[in-house]
Tab-separated table of C-alpha atoms in Angstrom:
chain	number	residue	atom	x	y	z
A	1	MET	CA	36.715	-0.005	11.560
A	2	SER	CA	37.479	-3.556	10.638
A	3	THR	CA	36.932	-4.539	14.301
A	4	LEU	CA	33.838	-2.601	13.916
A	5	VAL	CA	32.650	-4.444	10.739
A	6	GLN	CA	33.492	-7.943	12.270
A	7	TYR	CA	31.465	-7.209	15.514
A	8	ILE	CA	28.582	-5.974	13.098
A	9	LEU	CA	28.875	-9.134	10.976
A	10	THR	CA	28.818	-11.770	13.670
A	11	PRO	CA	25.806	-13.925	13.680
A	12	LYS	CA	24.279	-12.487	17.040
A	13	ASN	CA	24.590	-8.645	15.713
A	14	LYS	CA	23.560	-9.692	11.664
A	15	ARG	CA	19.870	-8.270	12.385
A	16	LEU	CA	21.582	-4.965	12.708
A	17	ILE	CA	22.571	-5.142	9.133
A	18	PRO	CA	19.087	-4.241	8.020
A	19	LEU	CA	18.757	-1.531	10.012
A	20	LEU	CA	22.186	0.092	9.226
A	21	GLU	CA	21.084	-0.070	5.536
A	22	TRP	CA	17.521	1.431	6.269
A	23	LEU	CA	19.336	4.346	8.030
A	24	CYS	CA	22.063	4.424	5.373
A	25	GLY	CA	19.560	5.113	2.865
A	26	LEU	CA	17.065	7.586	4.967
A	27	MET	CA	20.373	9.475	5.537
A	28	PHE	CA	20.871	9.271	1.707
A	29	THR	CA	17.877	11.065	0.736
A	30	VAL	CA	18.703	13.560	3.767
A	31	ALA	CA	22.086	14.540	2.225
A	32	ILE	CA	20.352	15.046	-1.376
A	33	ALA	CA	17.459	17.001	-0.027
A	34	PHE	CA	19.751	19.675	2.248
A	35	ALA	CA	22.050	19.899	-1.156
A	36	ALA	CA	18.994	21.009	-3.170
A	37	TYR	CA	17.864	22.744	-0.393
A	38	GLU	CA	21.475	24.916	-0.372
A	39	LEU	CA	21.094	25.058	-4.307
A	40	ALA	CA	17.325	26.356	-4.010
A	41	ARG	CA	19.181	29.727	-2.069
A	42	LEU	CA	21.309	30.744	-5.042
A	43	PRO	CA	20.001	33.020	-7.338
A	44	GLY	CA	18.033	31.792	-10.395
A	45	LEU	CA	17.946	28.651	-8.741
A	46	ASP	CA	15.645	30.060	-6.048
A	47	HIS	CA	12.951	30.466	-8.395
A	48	ILE	CA	12.858	26.626	-9.569
A	49	GLY	CA	12.639	25.464	-5.605
A	50	GLN	CA	13.955	22.715	-3.446
A	51	MET	CA	11.727	19.993	-4.764
A	52	ALA	CA	12.171	20.331	-8.169
A	53	ILE	CA	15.725	20.510	-7.762
A	54	ALA	CA	16.200	17.479	-5.678
A	55	LEU	CA	13.762	15.319	-8.442
A	56	THR	CA	15.214	16.420	-11.407
A	57	GLY	CA	18.909	15.977	-10.159
A	58	THR	CA	17.891	12.204	-8.894
A	59	VAL	CA	16.458	11.637	-11.908
A	60	ILE	CA	19.634	12.616	-14.071
A	61	ALA	CA	22.041	11.077	-11.549
A	62	ARG	CA	20.016	7.722	-11.575
A	63	GLN	CA	20.412	7.269	-15.205
A	64	PHE	CA	23.945	7.594	-15.037
A	65	PHE	CA	25.277	6.079	-12.046
A	66	GLY	CA	22.403	4.651	-10.307
A	67	TYR	CA	22.394	3.919	-6.656
A	68	PRO	CA	23.088	1.157	-4.403
A	69	GLU	CA	20.739	-1.618	-3.973
A	70	ARG	CA	21.182	-2.256	-0.357
A	71	LEU	CA	19.891	1.379	0.420
A	72	ARG	CA	16.506	0.857	-1.248
A	73	ALA	CA	14.583	0.027	2.201
A	74	GLY	CA	15.581	3.613	3.304
A	75	ILE	CA	14.820	5.321	0.129
A	76	GLN	CA	11.315	3.935	-0.089
A	77	PHE	CA	10.708	4.770	3.369
A	78	ALA	CA	11.219	8.340	2.472
A	79	SER	CA	9.233	8.211	-0.701
A	80	LYS	CA	6.304	6.669	0.887
A	81	GLN	CA	5.820	7.384	4.541
A	82	LEU	CA	7.899	10.838	4.639
A	83	LEU	CA	5.892	11.958	1.766
A	84	ARG	CA	2.298	10.987	3.714
A	85	LEU	CA	3.665	12.739	6.639
A	86	ALA	CA	4.495	15.518	4.579
A	87	ILE	CA	1.093	16.072	3.219
A	88	ILE	CA	-0.391	15.597	7.034
A	89	LEU	CA	1.870	18.602	8.065
A	90	CYS	CA	0.651	20.681	4.859
A	91	GLY	CA	-2.831	20.761	6.367
A	92	LEU	CA	-0.929	23.624	8.903
A	93	LYS	CA	-1.270	25.731	6.242
A	94	LEU	CA	-4.724	25.429	5.714
A	95	ASN	CA	-7.003	27.542	8.206
A	96	PHE	CA	-10.634	26.507	8.366
A	97	GLY	CA	-11.623	29.766	10.363
A	98	THR	CA	-10.564	32.020	7.486
A	99	LEU	CA	-12.309	29.708	4.603
A	100	LEU	CA	-15.589	29.704	6.858
A	101	HIS	CA	-15.475	33.083	7.150
A	102	GLN	CA	-15.038	34.240	3.387
A	103	GLY	CA	-18.112	31.754	2.771
A	104	PRO	CA	-19.357	29.867	-0.196
A	105	ILE	CA	-18.050	31.766	-2.730
A	106	LEU	CA	-14.655	30.881	-1.952
A	107	LEU	CA	-15.271	27.109	-2.483
A	108	LEU	CA	-17.169	27.477	-5.381
A	109	GLN	CA	-14.123	29.476	-7.134
A	110	GLY	CA	-11.924	26.508	-6.192
A	111	ALA	CA	-14.033	23.403	-6.946
A	112	VAL	CA	-14.685	25.604	-10.712
A	113	THR	CA	-10.506	25.540	-10.733
A	114	VAL	CA	-10.457	21.644	-9.742
A	115	VAL	CA	-12.971	20.572	-12.225
A	116	PHE	CA	-11.895	22.975	-15.482
A	117	ALA	CA	-8.220	21.871	-14.595
A	118	ILE	CA	-8.988	18.098	-14.278
A	119	GLY	CA	-11.632	18.046	-17.163
A	120	CYS	CA	-9.779	20.172	-19.687
A	121	THR	CA	-6.458	18.491	-19.149
A	122	LEU	CA	-7.953	14.644	-19.948
A	123	LEU	CA	-9.821	16.043	-22.947
A	124	VAL	CA	-6.634	17.657	-24.419
A	125	ALA	CA	-5.005	14.537	-23.488
A	126	ARG	CA	-7.427	12.314	-25.528
A	127	ARG	CA	-7.137	14.565	-28.263
A	128	LEU	CA	-3.183	14.465	-28.009
A	129	LYS	CA	-3.335	10.557	-27.651
A	130	ALA	CA	-1.601	11.174	-24.240
A	131	ASP	CA	-0.973	8.535	-21.321
A	132	ASN	CA	-4.351	8.669	-19.733
A	133	SER	CA	-2.930	7.623	-16.285
A	134	LEU	CA	-0.158	10.419	-16.217
A	135	SER	CA	-2.419	12.872	-17.661
A	136	LEU	CA	-5.292	12.551	-14.760
A	137	LEU	CA	-2.217	12.969	-12.430
A	138	LEU	CA	-1.188	16.010	-13.838
A	139	GLY	CA	-5.038	17.183	-14.133
A	140	ILE	CA	-5.473	16.702	-10.295
A	141	GLY	CA	-2.015	18.320	-9.374
A	142	THR	CA	-3.000	21.283	-11.731
A	143	GLY	CA	-6.633	21.697	-10.187
A	144	ILE	CA	-5.846	21.155	-6.611
A	145	CYS	CA	-1.922	21.708	-4.982
A	146	GLY	CA	0.860	20.083	-7.459
A	147	ALA	CA	2.663	17.091	-6.063
A	148	ALA	CA	0.753	16.894	-3.032
A	149	ALA	CA	-2.171	16.403	-4.594
A	150	ILE	CA	-0.569	13.770	-7.298
A	151	ALA	CA	0.887	11.888	-3.926
A	152	ALA	CA	-2.409	11.899	-1.863
A	153	VAL	CA	-4.509	10.160	-4.848
A	154	SER	CA	-1.530	7.818	-6.263
A	155	PRO	CA	-2.683	5.134	-3.839
A	156	ILE	CA	-6.268	5.235	-5.266
A	157	LEU	CA	-5.713	5.509	-8.685
A	158	LYS	CA	-3.175	2.706	-8.232
A	159	ALA	CA	-0.434	4.497	-10.265
A	160	LYS	CA	2.638	3.601	-10.706
A	161	GLU	CA	5.651	5.277	-8.922
A	162	GLU	CA	7.681	6.161	-11.964
A	163	ASP	CA	4.144	7.952	-12.894
A	164	THR	CA	3.850	9.680	-9.471
A	165	ALA	CA	7.387	11.104	-9.712
A	166	ALA	CA	7.264	11.794	-13.629
A	167	GLY	CA	3.828	13.742	-12.184
A	168	ALA	CA	5.575	15.637	-9.583
A	169	GLY	CA	8.538	16.505	-11.677
A	170	LEU	CA	6.243	17.993	-14.395
A	171	ILE	CA	3.937	19.850	-12.296
A	172	ALA	CA	6.622	21.392	-10.726
A	173	LEU	CA	8.434	22.500	-13.820
A	174	ILE	CA	5.229	24.228	-15.604
A	175	GLY	CA	4.213	25.616	-12.007
A	176	THR	CA	7.600	27.410	-11.627
A	177	LEU	CA	7.761	28.629	-15.122
A	178	ALA	CA	4.106	30.005	-14.911
A	179	ALA	CA	4.728	31.658	-11.696
A	180	ILE	CA	7.980	33.578	-13.182
A	181	GLY	CA	5.749	34.520	-16.111
A	182	TYR	CA	3.311	35.932	-13.738
A	183	THR	CA	5.670	38.376	-12.313
A	184	VAL	CA	6.936	39.424	-16.040
A	185	LEU	CA	2.976	40.318	-17.351
A	186	LEU	CA	2.248	42.012	-13.855
A	187	PRO	CA	3.231	45.523	-15.231
A	188	VAL	CA	0.862	44.996	-18.027
A	189	LEU	CA	-1.853	43.494	-16.884
A	190	PRO	CA	-5.152	45.416	-16.099
A	191	LEU	CA	-5.271	44.001	-12.401
A	192	THR	CA	-5.340	45.472	-8.965
A	193	ASP	CA	-3.251	44.330	-6.272
A	194	ALA	CA	-6.009	42.135	-4.674
A	195	GLN	CA	-6.857	40.637	-7.960
A	196	TYR	CA	-3.541	39.895	-8.837
A	197	GLY	CA	-3.124	37.615	-6.077
A	198	VAL	CA	-6.634	36.042	-6.565
A	199	TRP	CA	-5.736	35.223	-10.297
A	200	SER	CA	-2.154	33.541	-8.631
A	201	GLY	CA	-4.316	31.585	-5.838
A	202	LEU	CA	-7.021	30.329	-8.584
A	203	THR	CA	-4.485	29.096	-11.255
A	204	LEU	CA	-0.958	28.299	-10.261
A	205	HIS	CA	0.018	24.887	-9.268
A	206	GLU	CA	2.096	24.377	-5.712
A	207	ILE	CA	1.216	26.261	-2.917
A	208	ALA	CA	4.805	27.930	-2.793
A	209	HIS	CA	4.109	29.023	-6.606
A	210	VAL	CA	1.758	31.451	-5.273
A	211	PRO	CA	3.912	33.648	-3.139
A	212	LEU	CA	6.617	33.714	-5.444
A	213	ALA	CA	4.365	35.339	-7.993
A	214	ALA	CA	2.248	37.360	-5.956
A	215	SER	CA	5.133	38.898	-3.930
A	216	ALA	CA	5.720	41.014	-6.861
A	217	ALA	CA	2.327	43.057	-6.197
A	218	GLY	CA	3.063	43.189	-2.594
A	219	PRO	CA	1.780	41.731	0.824
A	220	ASP	CA	-1.906	42.352	0.023
A	221	ALA	CA	-1.539	40.312	-3.201
A	222	VAL	CA	0.219	37.341	-1.363
A	223	GLU	CA	-2.677	37.619	1.396
A	224	THR	CA	-5.381	37.110	-1.108
A	225	GLY	CA	-3.466	34.808	-3.379
A	226	LEU	CA	-2.993	32.353	-0.533
A	227	LEU	CA	-6.393	32.252	0.656
A	228	ALA	CA	-7.523	31.574	-3.373
A	229	LYS	CA	-5.345	28.742	-2.813
A	230	LEU	CA	-6.435	27.404	0.062
A	231	SER	CA	-10.015	27.150	-1.469
A	232	ARG	CA	-8.529	24.327	-4.012
A	233	VAL	CA	-6.255	22.719	-1.228
A	234	LEU	CA	-9.529	21.971	1.074
A	235	LEU	CA	-10.980	20.213	-1.965
A	236	LEU	CA	-8.063	17.514	-1.763
A	237	VAL	CA	-9.727	15.697	0.473
A	238	PRO	CA	-13.561	15.226	-1.128
A	239	VAL	CA	-11.685	14.739	-4.703
A	240	SER	CA	-9.809	11.772	-3.058
A	241	PHE	CA	-13.070	10.387	-1.900
A	242	ILE	CA	-14.943	10.920	-5.213
A	243	LEU	CA	-12.039	9.072	-7.328
A	244	LEU	CA	-12.364	6.539	-4.684
A	245	LEU	CA	-16.038	5.944	-5.715
A	246	ILE	CA	-15.328	6.025	-9.272
A	247	MET	CA	-12.672	3.547	-9.030
A	248	LYS	CA	-15.263	1.118	-7.264
A	249	ARG	CA	-18.172	1.722	-9.819
A	250	ARG	CA	-15.685	1.045	-12.882
A	251	GLY	CA	-14.668	-2.239	-11.110
A	252	HIS	CA	-10.979	-1.266	-10.445
A	253	ILE	CA	-11.796	-1.706	-7.104
A	254	THR	CA	-13.891	-5.046	-6.189
A	255	SER	CA	-15.363	-6.566	-2.995
A	256	GLY	CA	-12.223	-8.956	-2.817
A	257	THR	CA	-9.856	-6.372	-3.682
A	258	THR	CA	-7.780	-4.737	-0.932
A	259	VAL	CA	-7.527	-1.107	-1.347
A	260	THR	CA	-5.040	1.343	0.605
A	261	PHE	CA	-7.001	4.310	1.444
A	262	PRO	CA	-4.887	7.253	2.121
A	263	TRP	CA	-5.774	7.605	5.766
A	264	PHE	CA	-2.955	10.512	6.140
A	265	LEU	CA	-5.873	12.566	4.567
A	266	ILE	CA	-7.507	12.450	7.857
A	267	GLY	CA	-4.197	13.540	9.460
A	268	PHE	CA	-4.234	16.193	6.935
A	269	VAL	CA	-7.585	17.303	7.850
A	270	LEU	CA	-6.886	17.282	12.010
A	271	MET	CA	-3.770	19.134	11.508
A	272	SER	CA	-5.663	22.002	9.489
A	273	VAL	CA	-8.378	22.040	12.205
A	274	LEU	CA	-5.204	22.267	14.819
A	275	GLY	CA	-3.814	24.621	12.899
A	276	SER	CA	-6.763	26.699	12.872
A	277	VAL	CA	-7.015	26.675	16.437
A	278	THR	CA	-8.104	30.296	17.799
A	279	PRO	CA	-4.637	31.823	19.151
A	280	GLY	CA	-4.842	32.064	23.182
A	281	THR	CA	-6.326	28.650	23.640
A	282	ALA	CA	-5.293	25.891	25.574
A	283	PHE	CA	-4.516	24.282	22.059
A	284	GLU	CA	-2.585	26.667	20.604
A	285	ILE	CA	0.740	25.939	19.399
A	286	PRO	CA	3.548	27.911	20.095
A	287	ALA	CA	4.815	30.391	17.564
A	288	HIS	CA	8.157	28.872	17.063
A	289	VAL	CA	6.860	25.425	16.937
A	290	MET	CA	4.371	26.118	14.132
A	291	ALA	CA	7.359	27.948	12.185
A	292	ILE	CA	9.305	24.789	12.164
A	293	LEU	CA	6.004	22.555	11.199
A	294	GLN	CA	4.988	24.476	8.799
A	295	GLN	CA	8.618	24.515	7.004
A	296	ALA	CA	8.954	20.796	7.607
A	297	PRO	CA	6.890	19.608	4.666
A	298	ALA	CA	9.151	21.062	2.094
A	299	PHE	CA	12.100	19.337	3.259
A	300	LEU	CA	10.110	15.949	3.749
A	301	LEU	CA	8.973	16.679	0.118
A	302	ALA	CA	12.204	16.929	-1.167
A	303	MET	CA	13.346	13.755	0.654
A	304	ALA	CA	10.362	11.891	-1.064
A	305	MET	CA	11.307	13.293	-4.314
A	306	VAL	CA	14.595	11.909	-3.827
A	307	GLY	CA	13.260	8.730	-3.314
A	308	LEU	CA	10.690	8.856	-6.445
A	309	GLY	CA	13.048	10.272	-8.362
A	310	LEU	CA	15.331	7.242	-8.057
A	311	HIS	CA	12.771	4.968	-9.391
A	312	VAL	CA	12.360	6.691	-12.559
A	313	ASP	CA	13.799	5.462	-16.211
A	314	LEU	CA	14.559	8.737	-17.884
A	315	ARG	CA	14.330	6.921	-21.550
A	316	THR	CA	11.021	5.691	-20.699
A	317	LEU	CA	9.875	9.074	-18.999
A	318	CYS	CA	10.971	10.817	-22.539
A	319	THR	CA	8.752	8.818	-24.927
A	320	LYS	CA	5.900	8.668	-22.277
A	321	ALA	CA	5.582	12.196	-20.781
A	322	LEU	CA	5.795	14.693	-23.574
A	323	ARG	CA	2.212	14.312	-24.590
A	324	PRO	CA	0.654	14.821	-20.823
A	325	LEU	CA	3.223	17.585	-20.532
A	326	ALA	CA	1.737	19.402	-23.634
A	327	ALA	CA	-1.881	18.808	-22.301
A	328	MET	CA	-1.040	20.067	-19.035
A	329	ALA	CA	0.903	23.192	-20.709
A	330	ILE	CA	-2.375	23.988	-22.647
A	331	THR	CA	-4.767	23.573	-19.663
A	332	THR	CA	-2.526	25.822	-17.605
A	333	VAL	CA	-2.773	28.666	-20.238
A	334	LEU	CA	-6.515	28.498	-21.024
A	335	LEU	CA	-6.983	28.328	-17.080
A	336	SER	CA	-5.076	31.415	-16.303
A	337	ALA	CA	-6.362	33.195	-19.623
A	338	LEU	CA	-10.152	32.562	-18.852
A	339	THR	CA	-9.479	33.098	-14.864
A	340	LEU	CA	-8.074	36.344	-15.768
A	341	LEU	CA	-10.810	37.592	-17.788
A	342	LEU	CA	-13.722	36.321	-15.107
A	343	ILE	CA	-11.406	38.012	-12.492
A	344	GLN	CA	-12.008	41.644	-13.979
A	345	TYR	CA	-15.524	41.227	-13.787
A	346	VAL	CA	-15.949	39.707	-10.500
A	347	TYR	CA	-13.744	41.461	-8.153
């Protein structure tokens, strides 16, 4: 081992050191994400999910132990580049063909949910005097698709990494609690299986939360729930463009300002198109490859959450996030209640 170290440290090979440190940092996130995956398979923890476990665990560990500074490059790669790759692959879950077949009503339902979630969160946050930046991220995550939406709009809003991480963690927490609460309420709800699925899809935060809640009512509820959820996911791209225009109009982005537009959203759309290709064509993705690609985002997001979690100061978060959390929780309850009433008359 000492011979190997001496060889690496020779002047000719010193350029290998940054590469090895980057690789070690990346493998550090892989190890924690895999541990979170295994923990998420345990009874009870399976309702929490791999991403939430990875983020929560690293936030807590960072406060007590910190992490080796020399691993920063690999950890940052996971929290930024791999996060974008995960969002691109999430596009495979969005089937344009199904959405076009269902017609404008589905998109209208998704748009109403997004507008209500963002508007209500900001309104309640203002009354509670909560942090506006974090509240906006939570409103967008509540309205569209949780942590993936928060990560997508963060570059446009110039959000701090700690706000992005806090938003992802809080959205996972509230969404998980809501999904479990839905299954508890199912026996007393005056809804058919299809109505319950639509209710889950129009109101729950993460894509994974929808099957978690809807599976209690059977496969039909899961199918209608995911379809309703996709109507919200599709709005991620137009909402990002709208936010970019708003930021420019308010002067946060001027002609001399360099803004990094999240071009990975274009990849998100392209993957959606690719995943929607009719089976039997030359462009069809083999089923086993598609299964891997659809499972990959969850693991990549868990790695990204490790990177984000290591940048969170828990003491600062506790003083800053309580009011935005309350605003999001109130919005979630109102969104669920109002949507429940409307579904009984529309479906």
